[in-house]
Coordinates of C-alpha atoms and ligand atoms in Angstrom, one line a residue:
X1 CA 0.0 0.0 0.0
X2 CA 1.2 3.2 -0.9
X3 CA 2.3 6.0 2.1
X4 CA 1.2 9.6 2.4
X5 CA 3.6 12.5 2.3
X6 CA 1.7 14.4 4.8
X7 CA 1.9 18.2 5.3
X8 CA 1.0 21.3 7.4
X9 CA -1.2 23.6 5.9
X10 CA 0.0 27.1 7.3
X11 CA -0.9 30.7 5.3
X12 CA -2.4 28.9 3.1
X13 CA 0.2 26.7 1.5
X14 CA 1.3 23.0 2.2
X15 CA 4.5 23.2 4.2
X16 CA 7.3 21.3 5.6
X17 CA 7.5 21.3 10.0
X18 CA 10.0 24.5 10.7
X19 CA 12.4 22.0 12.2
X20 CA 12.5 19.9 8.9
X21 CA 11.9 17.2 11.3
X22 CA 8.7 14.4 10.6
X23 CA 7.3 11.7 12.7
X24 CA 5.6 8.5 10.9
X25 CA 2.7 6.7 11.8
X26 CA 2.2 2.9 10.4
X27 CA -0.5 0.5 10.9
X28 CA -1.3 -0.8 14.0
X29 CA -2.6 -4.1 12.8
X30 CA 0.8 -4.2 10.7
X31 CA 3.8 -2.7 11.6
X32 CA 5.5 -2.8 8.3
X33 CA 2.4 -0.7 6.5
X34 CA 3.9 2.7 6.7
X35 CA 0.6 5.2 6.5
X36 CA 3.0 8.2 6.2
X37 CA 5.0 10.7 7.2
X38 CA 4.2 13.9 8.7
X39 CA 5.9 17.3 10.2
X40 CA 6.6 17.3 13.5
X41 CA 5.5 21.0 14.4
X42 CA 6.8 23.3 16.7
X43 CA 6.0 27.0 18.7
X44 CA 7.9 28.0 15.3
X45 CA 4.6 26.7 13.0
X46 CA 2.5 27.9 15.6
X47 CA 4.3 31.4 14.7
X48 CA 4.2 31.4 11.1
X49 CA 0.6 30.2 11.4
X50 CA -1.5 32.8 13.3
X51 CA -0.9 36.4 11.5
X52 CA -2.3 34.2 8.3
X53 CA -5.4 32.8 10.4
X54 CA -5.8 36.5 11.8
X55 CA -6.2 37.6 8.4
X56 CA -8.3 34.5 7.3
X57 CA -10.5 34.9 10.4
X58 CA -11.3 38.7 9.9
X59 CA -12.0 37.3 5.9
X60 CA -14.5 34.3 7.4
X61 CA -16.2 36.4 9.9
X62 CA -17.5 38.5 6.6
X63 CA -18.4 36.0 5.4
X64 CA -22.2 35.7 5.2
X65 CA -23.9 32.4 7.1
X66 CA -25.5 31.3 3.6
X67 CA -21.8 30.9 2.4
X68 CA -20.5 29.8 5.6
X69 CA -22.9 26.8 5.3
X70 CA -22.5 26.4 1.7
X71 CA -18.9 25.4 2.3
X72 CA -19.7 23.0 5.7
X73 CA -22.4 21.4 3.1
X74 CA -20.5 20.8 0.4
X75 CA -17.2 19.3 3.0
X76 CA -19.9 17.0 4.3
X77 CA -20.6 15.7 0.9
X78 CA -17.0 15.5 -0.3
X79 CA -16.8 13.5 2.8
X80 CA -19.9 11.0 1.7
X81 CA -18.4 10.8 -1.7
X82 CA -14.9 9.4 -0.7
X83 CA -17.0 7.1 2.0
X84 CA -15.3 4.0 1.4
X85 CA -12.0 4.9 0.9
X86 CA -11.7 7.1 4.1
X87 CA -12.9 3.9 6.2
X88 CA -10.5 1.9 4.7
X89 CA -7.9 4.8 5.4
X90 CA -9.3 5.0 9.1
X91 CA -8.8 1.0 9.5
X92 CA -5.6 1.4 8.2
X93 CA -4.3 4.5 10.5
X94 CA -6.3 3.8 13.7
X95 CA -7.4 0.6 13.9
X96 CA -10.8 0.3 14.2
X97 CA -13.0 -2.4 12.1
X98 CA -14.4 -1.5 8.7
X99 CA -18.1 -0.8 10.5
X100 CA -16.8 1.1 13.0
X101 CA -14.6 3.3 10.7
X102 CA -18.0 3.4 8.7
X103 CA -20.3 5.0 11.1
X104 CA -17.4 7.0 11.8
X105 CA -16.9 8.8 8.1
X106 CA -20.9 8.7 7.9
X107 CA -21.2 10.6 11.3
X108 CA -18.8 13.2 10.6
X109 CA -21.0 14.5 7.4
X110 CA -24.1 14.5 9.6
X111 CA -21.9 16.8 12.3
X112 CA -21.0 19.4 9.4
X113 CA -24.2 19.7 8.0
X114 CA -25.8 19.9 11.3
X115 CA -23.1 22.8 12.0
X116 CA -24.0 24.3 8.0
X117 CA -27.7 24.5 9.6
X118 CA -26.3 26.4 12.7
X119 CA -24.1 28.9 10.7
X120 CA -27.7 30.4 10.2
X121 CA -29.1 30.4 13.8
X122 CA -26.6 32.5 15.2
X123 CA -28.6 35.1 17.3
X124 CA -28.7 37.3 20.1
X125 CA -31.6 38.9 22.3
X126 CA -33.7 42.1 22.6
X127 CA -34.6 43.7 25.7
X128 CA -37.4 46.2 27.2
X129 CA -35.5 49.9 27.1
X130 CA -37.5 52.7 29.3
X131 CA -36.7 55.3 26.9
X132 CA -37.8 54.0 23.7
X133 CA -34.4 52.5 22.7
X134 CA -33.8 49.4 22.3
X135 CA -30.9 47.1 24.3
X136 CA -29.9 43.6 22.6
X137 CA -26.9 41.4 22.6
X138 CA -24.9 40.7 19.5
X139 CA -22.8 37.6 19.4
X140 CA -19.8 37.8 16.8
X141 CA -17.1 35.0 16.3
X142 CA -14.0 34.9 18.8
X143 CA -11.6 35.3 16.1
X144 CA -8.6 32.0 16.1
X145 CA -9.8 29.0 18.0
X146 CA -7.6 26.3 18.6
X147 CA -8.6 22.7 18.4
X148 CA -6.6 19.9 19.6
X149 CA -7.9 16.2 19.8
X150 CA -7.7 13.1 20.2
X151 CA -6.9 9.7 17.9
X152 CA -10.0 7.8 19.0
X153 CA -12.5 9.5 16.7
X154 CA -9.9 11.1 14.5
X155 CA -12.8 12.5 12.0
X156 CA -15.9 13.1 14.1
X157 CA -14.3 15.1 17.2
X158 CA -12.4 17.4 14.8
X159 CA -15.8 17.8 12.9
X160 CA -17.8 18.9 16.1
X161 CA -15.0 21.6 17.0
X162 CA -13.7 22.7 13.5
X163 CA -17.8 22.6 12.5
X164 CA -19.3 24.9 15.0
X165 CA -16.0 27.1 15.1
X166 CA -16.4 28.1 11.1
X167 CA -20.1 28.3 11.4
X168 CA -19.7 30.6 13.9
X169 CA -17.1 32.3 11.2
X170 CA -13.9 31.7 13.3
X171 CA -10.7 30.5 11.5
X172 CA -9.1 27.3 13.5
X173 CA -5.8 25.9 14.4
X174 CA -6.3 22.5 14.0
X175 CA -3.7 20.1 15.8
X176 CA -4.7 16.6 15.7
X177 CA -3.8 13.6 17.3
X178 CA -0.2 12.3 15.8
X179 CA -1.2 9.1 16.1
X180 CA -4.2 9.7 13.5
X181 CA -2.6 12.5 11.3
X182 CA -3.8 11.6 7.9
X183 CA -7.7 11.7 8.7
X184 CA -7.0 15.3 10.0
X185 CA -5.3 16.0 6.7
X186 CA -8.0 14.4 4.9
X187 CA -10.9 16.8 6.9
X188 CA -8.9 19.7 6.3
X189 CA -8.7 18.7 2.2
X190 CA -12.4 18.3 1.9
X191 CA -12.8 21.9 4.0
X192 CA -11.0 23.5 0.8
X193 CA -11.8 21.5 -1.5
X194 CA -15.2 22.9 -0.5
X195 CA -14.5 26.5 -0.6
X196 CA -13.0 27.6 2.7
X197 CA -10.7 30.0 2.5
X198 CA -7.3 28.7 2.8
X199 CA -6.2 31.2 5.5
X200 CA -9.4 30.5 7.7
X201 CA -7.9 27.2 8.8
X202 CA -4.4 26.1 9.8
X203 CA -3.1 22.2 10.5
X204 CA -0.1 21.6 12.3
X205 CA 1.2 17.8 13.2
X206 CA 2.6 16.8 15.9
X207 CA 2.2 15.9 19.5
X208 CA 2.5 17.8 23.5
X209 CA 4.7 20.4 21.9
X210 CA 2.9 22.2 18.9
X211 CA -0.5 21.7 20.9
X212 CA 1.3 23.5 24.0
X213 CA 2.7 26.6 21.8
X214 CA -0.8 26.7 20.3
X215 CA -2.9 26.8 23.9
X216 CA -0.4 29.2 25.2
X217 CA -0.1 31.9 22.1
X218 CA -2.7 34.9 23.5
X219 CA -3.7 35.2 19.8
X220 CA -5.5 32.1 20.1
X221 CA -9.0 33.1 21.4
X222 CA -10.1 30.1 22.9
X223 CA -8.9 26.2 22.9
X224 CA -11.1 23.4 22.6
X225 CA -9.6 20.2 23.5
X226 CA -10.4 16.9 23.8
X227 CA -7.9 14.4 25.7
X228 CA -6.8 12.8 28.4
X229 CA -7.1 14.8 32.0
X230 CA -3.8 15.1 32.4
X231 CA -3.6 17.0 29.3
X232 CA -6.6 18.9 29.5
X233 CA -5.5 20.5 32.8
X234 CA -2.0 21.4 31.1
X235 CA -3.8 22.8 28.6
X236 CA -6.2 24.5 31.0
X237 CA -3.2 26.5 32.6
X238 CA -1.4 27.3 29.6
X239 CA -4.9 29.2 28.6
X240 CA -5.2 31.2 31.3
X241 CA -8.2 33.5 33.0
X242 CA -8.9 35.5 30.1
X243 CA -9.2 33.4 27.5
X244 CA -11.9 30.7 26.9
X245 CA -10.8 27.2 27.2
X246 CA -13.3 23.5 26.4
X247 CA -11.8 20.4 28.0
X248 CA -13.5 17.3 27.4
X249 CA -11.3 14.4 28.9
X250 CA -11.4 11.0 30.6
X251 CA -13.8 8.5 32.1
X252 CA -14.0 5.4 34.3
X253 CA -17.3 4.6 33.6
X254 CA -20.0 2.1 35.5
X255 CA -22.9 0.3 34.4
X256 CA -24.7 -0.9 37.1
X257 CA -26.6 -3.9 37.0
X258 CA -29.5 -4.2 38.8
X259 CA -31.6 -7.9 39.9
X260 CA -34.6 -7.7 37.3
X261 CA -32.1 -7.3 34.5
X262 CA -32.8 -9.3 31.7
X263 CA -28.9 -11.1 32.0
X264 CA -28.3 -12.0 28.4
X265 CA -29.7 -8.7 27.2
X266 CA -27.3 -6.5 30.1
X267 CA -24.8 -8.9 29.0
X268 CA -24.6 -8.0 25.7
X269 CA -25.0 -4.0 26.7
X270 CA -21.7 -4.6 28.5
X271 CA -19.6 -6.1 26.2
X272 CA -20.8 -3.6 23.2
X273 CA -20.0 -0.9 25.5
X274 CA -16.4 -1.9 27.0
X275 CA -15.1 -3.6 24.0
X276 CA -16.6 -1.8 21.1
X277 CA -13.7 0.5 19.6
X278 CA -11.4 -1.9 21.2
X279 CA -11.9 -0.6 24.7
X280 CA -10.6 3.0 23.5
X281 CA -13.5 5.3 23.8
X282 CA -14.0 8.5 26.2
X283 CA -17.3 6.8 27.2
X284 CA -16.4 2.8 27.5
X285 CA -17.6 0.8 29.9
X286 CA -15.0 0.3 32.4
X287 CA -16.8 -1.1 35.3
X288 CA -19.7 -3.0 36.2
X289 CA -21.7 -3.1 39.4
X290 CA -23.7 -5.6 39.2
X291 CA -26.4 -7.0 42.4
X292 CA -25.2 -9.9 44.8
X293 CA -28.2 -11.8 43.0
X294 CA -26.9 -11.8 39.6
X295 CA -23.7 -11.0 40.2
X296 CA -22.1 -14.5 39.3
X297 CA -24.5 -15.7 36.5
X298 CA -24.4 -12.1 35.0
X299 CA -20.2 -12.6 35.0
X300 CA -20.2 -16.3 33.5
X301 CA -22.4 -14.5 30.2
X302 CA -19.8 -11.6 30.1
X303 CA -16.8 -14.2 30.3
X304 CA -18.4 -16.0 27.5
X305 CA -19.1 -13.3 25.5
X306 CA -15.3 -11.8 25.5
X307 CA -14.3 -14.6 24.7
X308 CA -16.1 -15.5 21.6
X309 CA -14.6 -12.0 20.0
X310 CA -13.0 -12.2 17.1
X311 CA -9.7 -10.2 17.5
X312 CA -7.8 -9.0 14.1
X313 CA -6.9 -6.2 11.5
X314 CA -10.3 -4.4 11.2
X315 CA -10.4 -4.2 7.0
X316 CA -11.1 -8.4 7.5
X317 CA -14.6 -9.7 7.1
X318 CA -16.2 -11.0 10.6
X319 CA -13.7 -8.9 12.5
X320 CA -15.6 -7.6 15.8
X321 CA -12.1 -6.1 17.6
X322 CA -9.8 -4.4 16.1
X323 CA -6.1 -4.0 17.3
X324 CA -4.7 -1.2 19.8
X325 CA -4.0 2.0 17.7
X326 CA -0.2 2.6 19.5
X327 CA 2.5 1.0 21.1
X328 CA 1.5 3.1 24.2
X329 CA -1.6 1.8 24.6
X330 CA -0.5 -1.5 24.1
X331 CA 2.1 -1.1 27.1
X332 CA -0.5 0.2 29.4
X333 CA -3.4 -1.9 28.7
X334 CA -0.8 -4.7 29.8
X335 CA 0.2 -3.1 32.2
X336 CA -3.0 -2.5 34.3
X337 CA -3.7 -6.3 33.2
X338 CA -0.9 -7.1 35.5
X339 CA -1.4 -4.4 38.2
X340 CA -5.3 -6.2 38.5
X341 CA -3.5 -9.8 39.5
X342 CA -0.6 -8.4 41.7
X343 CA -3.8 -6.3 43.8
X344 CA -5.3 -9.4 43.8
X345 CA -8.3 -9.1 41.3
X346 CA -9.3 -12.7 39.1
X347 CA -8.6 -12.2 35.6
X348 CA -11.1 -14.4 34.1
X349 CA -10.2 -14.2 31.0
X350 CA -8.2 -12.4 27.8
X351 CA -5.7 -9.4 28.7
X352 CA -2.8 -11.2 26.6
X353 CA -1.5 -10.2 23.3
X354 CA -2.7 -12.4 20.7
X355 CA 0.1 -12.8 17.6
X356 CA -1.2 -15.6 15.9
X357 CA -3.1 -16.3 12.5
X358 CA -2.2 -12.9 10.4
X359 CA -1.2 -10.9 14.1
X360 CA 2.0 -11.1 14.4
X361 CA 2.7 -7.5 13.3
X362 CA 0.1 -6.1 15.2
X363 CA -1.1 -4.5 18.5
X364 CA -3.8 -7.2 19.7
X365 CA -4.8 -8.2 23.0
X366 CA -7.8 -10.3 24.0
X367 CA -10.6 -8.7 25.9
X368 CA -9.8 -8.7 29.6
X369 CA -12.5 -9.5 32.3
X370 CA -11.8 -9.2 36.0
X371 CA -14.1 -10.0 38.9
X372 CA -13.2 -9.3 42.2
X373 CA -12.3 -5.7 42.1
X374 CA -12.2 -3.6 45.2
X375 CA -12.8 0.4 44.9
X376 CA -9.0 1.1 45.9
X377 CA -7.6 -1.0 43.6
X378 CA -6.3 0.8 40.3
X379 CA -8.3 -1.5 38.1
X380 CA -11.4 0.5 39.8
X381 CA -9.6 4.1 39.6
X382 CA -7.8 4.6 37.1
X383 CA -8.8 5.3 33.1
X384 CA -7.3 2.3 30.9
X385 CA -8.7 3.4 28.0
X386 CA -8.3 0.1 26.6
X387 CA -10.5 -3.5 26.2
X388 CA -10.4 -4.0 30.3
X389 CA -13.9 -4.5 32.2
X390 CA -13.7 -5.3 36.2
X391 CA -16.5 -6.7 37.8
X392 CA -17.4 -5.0 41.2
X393 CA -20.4 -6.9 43.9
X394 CA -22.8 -4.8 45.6
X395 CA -25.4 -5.6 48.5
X396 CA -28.3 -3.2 47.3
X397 CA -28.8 -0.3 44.9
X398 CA -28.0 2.4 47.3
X399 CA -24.1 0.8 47.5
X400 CA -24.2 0.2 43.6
X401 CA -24.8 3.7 43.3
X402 CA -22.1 4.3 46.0
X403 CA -19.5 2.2 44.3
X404 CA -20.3 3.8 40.7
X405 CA -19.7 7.5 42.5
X406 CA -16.4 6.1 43.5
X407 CA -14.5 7.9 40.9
X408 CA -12.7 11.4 40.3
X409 CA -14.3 11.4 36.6
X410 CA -17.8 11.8 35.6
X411 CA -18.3 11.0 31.9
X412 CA -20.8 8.3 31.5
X413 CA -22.6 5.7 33.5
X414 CA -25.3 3.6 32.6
X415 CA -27.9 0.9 34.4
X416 CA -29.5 -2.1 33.0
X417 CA -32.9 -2.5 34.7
X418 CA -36.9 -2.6 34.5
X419 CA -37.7 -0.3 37.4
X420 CA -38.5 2.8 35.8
X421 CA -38.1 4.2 39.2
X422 CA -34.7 3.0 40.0
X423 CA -33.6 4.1 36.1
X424 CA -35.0 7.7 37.0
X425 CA -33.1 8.1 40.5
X426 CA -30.0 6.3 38.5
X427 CA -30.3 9.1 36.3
X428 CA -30.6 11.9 38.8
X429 CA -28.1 11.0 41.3
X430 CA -25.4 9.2 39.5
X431 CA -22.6 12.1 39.1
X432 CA -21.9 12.1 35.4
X433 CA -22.7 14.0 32.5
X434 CA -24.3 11.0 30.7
X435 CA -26.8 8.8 31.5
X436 CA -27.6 5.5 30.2
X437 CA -30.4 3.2 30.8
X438 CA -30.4 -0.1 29.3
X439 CA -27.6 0.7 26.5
X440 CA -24.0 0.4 26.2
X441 CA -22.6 3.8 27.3
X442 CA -21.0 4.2 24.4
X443 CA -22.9 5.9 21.3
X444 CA -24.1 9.1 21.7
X445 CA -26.9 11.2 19.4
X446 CA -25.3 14.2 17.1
X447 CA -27.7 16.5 18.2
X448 CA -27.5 15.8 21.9
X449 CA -25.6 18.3 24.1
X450 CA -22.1 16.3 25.0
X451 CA -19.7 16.7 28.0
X452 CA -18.9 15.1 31.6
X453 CA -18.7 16.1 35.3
X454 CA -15.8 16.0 37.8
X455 CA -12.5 15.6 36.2
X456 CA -13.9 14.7 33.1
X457 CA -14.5 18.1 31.8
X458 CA -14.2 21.5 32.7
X459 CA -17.7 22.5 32.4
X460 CA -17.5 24.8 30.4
X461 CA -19.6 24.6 27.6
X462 CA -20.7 21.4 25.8
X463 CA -20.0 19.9 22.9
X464 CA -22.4 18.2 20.3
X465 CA -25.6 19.8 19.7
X466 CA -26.9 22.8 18.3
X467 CA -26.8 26.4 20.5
X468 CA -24.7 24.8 23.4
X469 CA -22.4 23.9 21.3
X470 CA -21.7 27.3 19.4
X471 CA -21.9 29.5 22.5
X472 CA -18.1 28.2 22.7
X473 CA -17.2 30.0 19.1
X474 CA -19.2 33.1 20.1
X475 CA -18.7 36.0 22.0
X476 CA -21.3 38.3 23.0
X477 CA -21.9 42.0 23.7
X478 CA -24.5 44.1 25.1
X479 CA -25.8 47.3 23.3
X480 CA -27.8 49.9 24.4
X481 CA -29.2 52.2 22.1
X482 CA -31.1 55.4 22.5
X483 CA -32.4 58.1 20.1
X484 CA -30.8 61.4 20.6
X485 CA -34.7 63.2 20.5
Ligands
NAD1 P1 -3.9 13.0 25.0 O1 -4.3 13.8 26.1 O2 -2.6 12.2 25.1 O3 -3.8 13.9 23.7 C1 -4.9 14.6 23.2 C2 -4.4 15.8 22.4 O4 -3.7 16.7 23.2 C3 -3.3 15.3 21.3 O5 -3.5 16.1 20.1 C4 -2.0 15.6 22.0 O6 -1.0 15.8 21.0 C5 -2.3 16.9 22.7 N1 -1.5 17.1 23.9 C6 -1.0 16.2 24.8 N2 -0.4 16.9 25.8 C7 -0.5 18.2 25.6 C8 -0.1 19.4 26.3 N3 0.6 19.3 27.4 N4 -0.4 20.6 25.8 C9 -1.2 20.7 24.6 N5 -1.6 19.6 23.9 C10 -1.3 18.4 24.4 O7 -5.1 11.9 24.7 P2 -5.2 10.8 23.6 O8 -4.3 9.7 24.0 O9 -5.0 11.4 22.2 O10 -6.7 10.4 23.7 C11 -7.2 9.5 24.7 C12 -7.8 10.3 25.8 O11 -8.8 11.2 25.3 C13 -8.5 9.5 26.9 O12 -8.2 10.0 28.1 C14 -10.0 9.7 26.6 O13 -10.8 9.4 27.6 C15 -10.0 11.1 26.1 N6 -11.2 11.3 25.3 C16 -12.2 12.1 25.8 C17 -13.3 12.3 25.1 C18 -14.4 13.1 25.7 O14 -15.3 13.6 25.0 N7 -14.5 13.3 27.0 C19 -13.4 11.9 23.8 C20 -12.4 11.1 23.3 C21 -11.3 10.9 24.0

């Protein structure tokens, strides 16, 4: 397969990193598939970058909303054209399988023509003046936003920042994930292959170090990022009081099982939501909690389950897990795998690499179950982000809901039951900015507002969903006006 000469794109032209210097990025279900080569930027490209997107942000801000949505539209279908070919490029670059890479090209259309429909609902308010004025508030863009993500959804968390930002009429600094480069450089293609002008948006590659000089440059309005916690609070400092900053970060989320649960049915809610994505999404399942009552039965389904997954390069047919997308994430799913049995957890089954039949050049582990997991154990604490579920026991509901609290993070939690009124005071009292009942807690609706509580987020504003999420990209002033007679 042929590799990709990446680029950054930076006052409008293709360019080489400042430094000369590149990174590459090969296939994590294949080690010798080189995807390409990319720059590996520095504060330097974060220099050259900005008096361009200044320029290309006062030129997008003029911009009317009719043409600002025109060129959203027209990316989303550029997008929907190249369909297949992107998944295959997203199976190749990340890792996931061919239906997940799929749903993933297909959402991130849907996210820029929601956003194209937004570009026309920006508005502000009137208000009652005694003197026969009028007082309203305006909302304009911020000016440069900067947008730095993740590699998990390397298309569709770019597309809900970099689609509300230009809607709004901003011009982005985009610095993606280097693990997932080359769908960044294939969003920011499609953006002027649809019309937007080539100074309203800037990519730089690379990793801590360009995203860093990007969060801490004052010209950079505000930052949205999406990440880990430890990154999003570096981040968060780097931006300071003054300007705005969006952190969405990690989870350890719970799915509580209560005793009128359906077992094969929670089962399989389980084991779509922790191994789905291979394990490596914000809003995996992480833990479950399930009743004394069907604790064991409940266990023996999700044992069974895991077990039965087939594990392999995501592009083959019947695939249901594909491999780990780094080296990194390899070492640390391992790693906890090993922590769990030396704090004295059970491994019941899978949390070894798997290298035979075509996997030998590949990041593959087998689905790890644990039971036995006590809430001071790390297995219980700490995000894995990775195809790791612990089983934790509890006594009643009022403990289950106690031991799924039992977490810095608040991202997602769910709870597989019948009791509407159990599901409703799951729903209030569970600490996290998303609420399951009966479905994995993965998955989440495009218009639907988007963000977690505790150290998951900063609370900022949301993402995903119409006027919550552009409130972000907008700034807003109040105006009074009076007639002089
Ligand atoms: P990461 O924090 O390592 O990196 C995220 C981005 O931040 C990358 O572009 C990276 O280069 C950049 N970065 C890292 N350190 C930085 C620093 N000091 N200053 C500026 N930029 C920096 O995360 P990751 O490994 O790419 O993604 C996995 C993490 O993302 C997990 O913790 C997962 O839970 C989280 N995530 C959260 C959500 C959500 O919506 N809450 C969604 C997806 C992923």
């Amino acid at each position: 397969m042929t590799s990709t000469s990446g680029l950054n794109l930076v006052a409008g032209q293709w360019t080489a990193a400042h430094s000369g210097k590149v990174f590459s990025r090969r296939n994590p279900a294949d080690d010798d598939d080189l995807v390409g080569e990319f720059p590996e930027s520095s504060m330097a490209d974060v220099e050259a970058a900005l008096p361009a997107l200044a320029e290309g942000a006062a030129e997008w801000a003029a911009a009317s909303a009719d043409r600002r949505a025109e060129v959203l539209g027209r990316a989303a279908g550029l997008l929907e054209e190249r369909r297949a070919e992107l998944a295959a490029e997203l199976v190749r670059e990340e890792g996931k399988t061919l239906a997940e890479a799929t749903a993933e090209t297909t959402r991130t259309s849907l996210n820029l023509r929601f956003y194209a429909g937004e570009a026309h609902r920006v508005a502000g308010a009137s208000y009652p003046a005694d003197d026969g004025g009028l007082v309203y508030t305006w909302r304009e863009p911020v000016g440069v936003v900067g947008a730095i993500t993740p590699w998990n959804f390397p298309l569709t968390i770019p597309s809900r920042k970099i689609g509300p930002a230009l809607a709004a009429g901003n011009a982005v600094l985009f610095k993606p994930s280097p693990v997932t480069p080359l769908m960044a450089q294939r969003l920011v293609e499609a953006l002027l292959a649809a019309g937007l002008p080539s100074r309203a948006v800037a990519l730089l590659h690379g990793g801590a170090a360009a995203g860093a000089a990007a969060a801490a440059d004052p010209r950079v309005a505000a930052v949205t990022f999406t990440g880990s916690t430890t990154a999003g609070r570096a981040v968060h400092a780097l931006v300071g009081p003054s300007r705005r900053a969006q952190l969405e970060m990690g989870g350890k989320n719970p799915v509580v099982i209560l005793q009128d649960a359906d077992l094969d049915r929670a089962a399989r809610i389980i084991v779509k939501g922790a191994f789905g994505l291979s394990g490596q999404a914000c809003t995996g399942t992480s833990r479950v909690i399930a009743l004394r009552q069907v604790h064991d039965p409940l266990l023996d389904r999700v044992v069974e389950l895991a077990g039965k997954l087939a594990v392999g390069d995501g592009m083959r047919p019947g695939v249901d897990m594909g491999p780990l997308a780094a080296d990194f994430q390899l070492r640390k799913v391992l790693d906890h795998v090993r922590v769990g049995q030396e704090e004295g957890a059970d491994l019941m089954t899978g949390g070894h690499r798997l290298t035979g039949g075509g996997r030998e050049r590949g990041l593959f582990v087998a689905p790890a179950v644990f039971a036995g997991v006590c809430p001071e154990m790390r297995l219980a604490r700490e995000e894995i982000f990775g195809p790791v579920l612990g089983f934790q026991c509890a006594a009643d509901f009022e403990e289950a809901l106690e031991l799924a609290a039992a977490t810095e993070y608040g991202l997602a939690s769910g709870i597989v039951t019948r009791d509407l009124g159990k599901a409703l005071a799951f729903a209030r009292r569970s600490p996290s900015g998303l609420v399951k009942v009966n479905q994995p807690t993965t998955g989440t609706a495009m218009n639907v507002p988007f963000g977690g509580l505790g150290e998951s987020s900063s609370q900022t504003f949301k993402e995903q969903a119409g006027p919550t999420a552009m409130l972000f990209y907008l700034r807003e002033k109040s105006v009074y006006l009076s007639p002089l007679d």
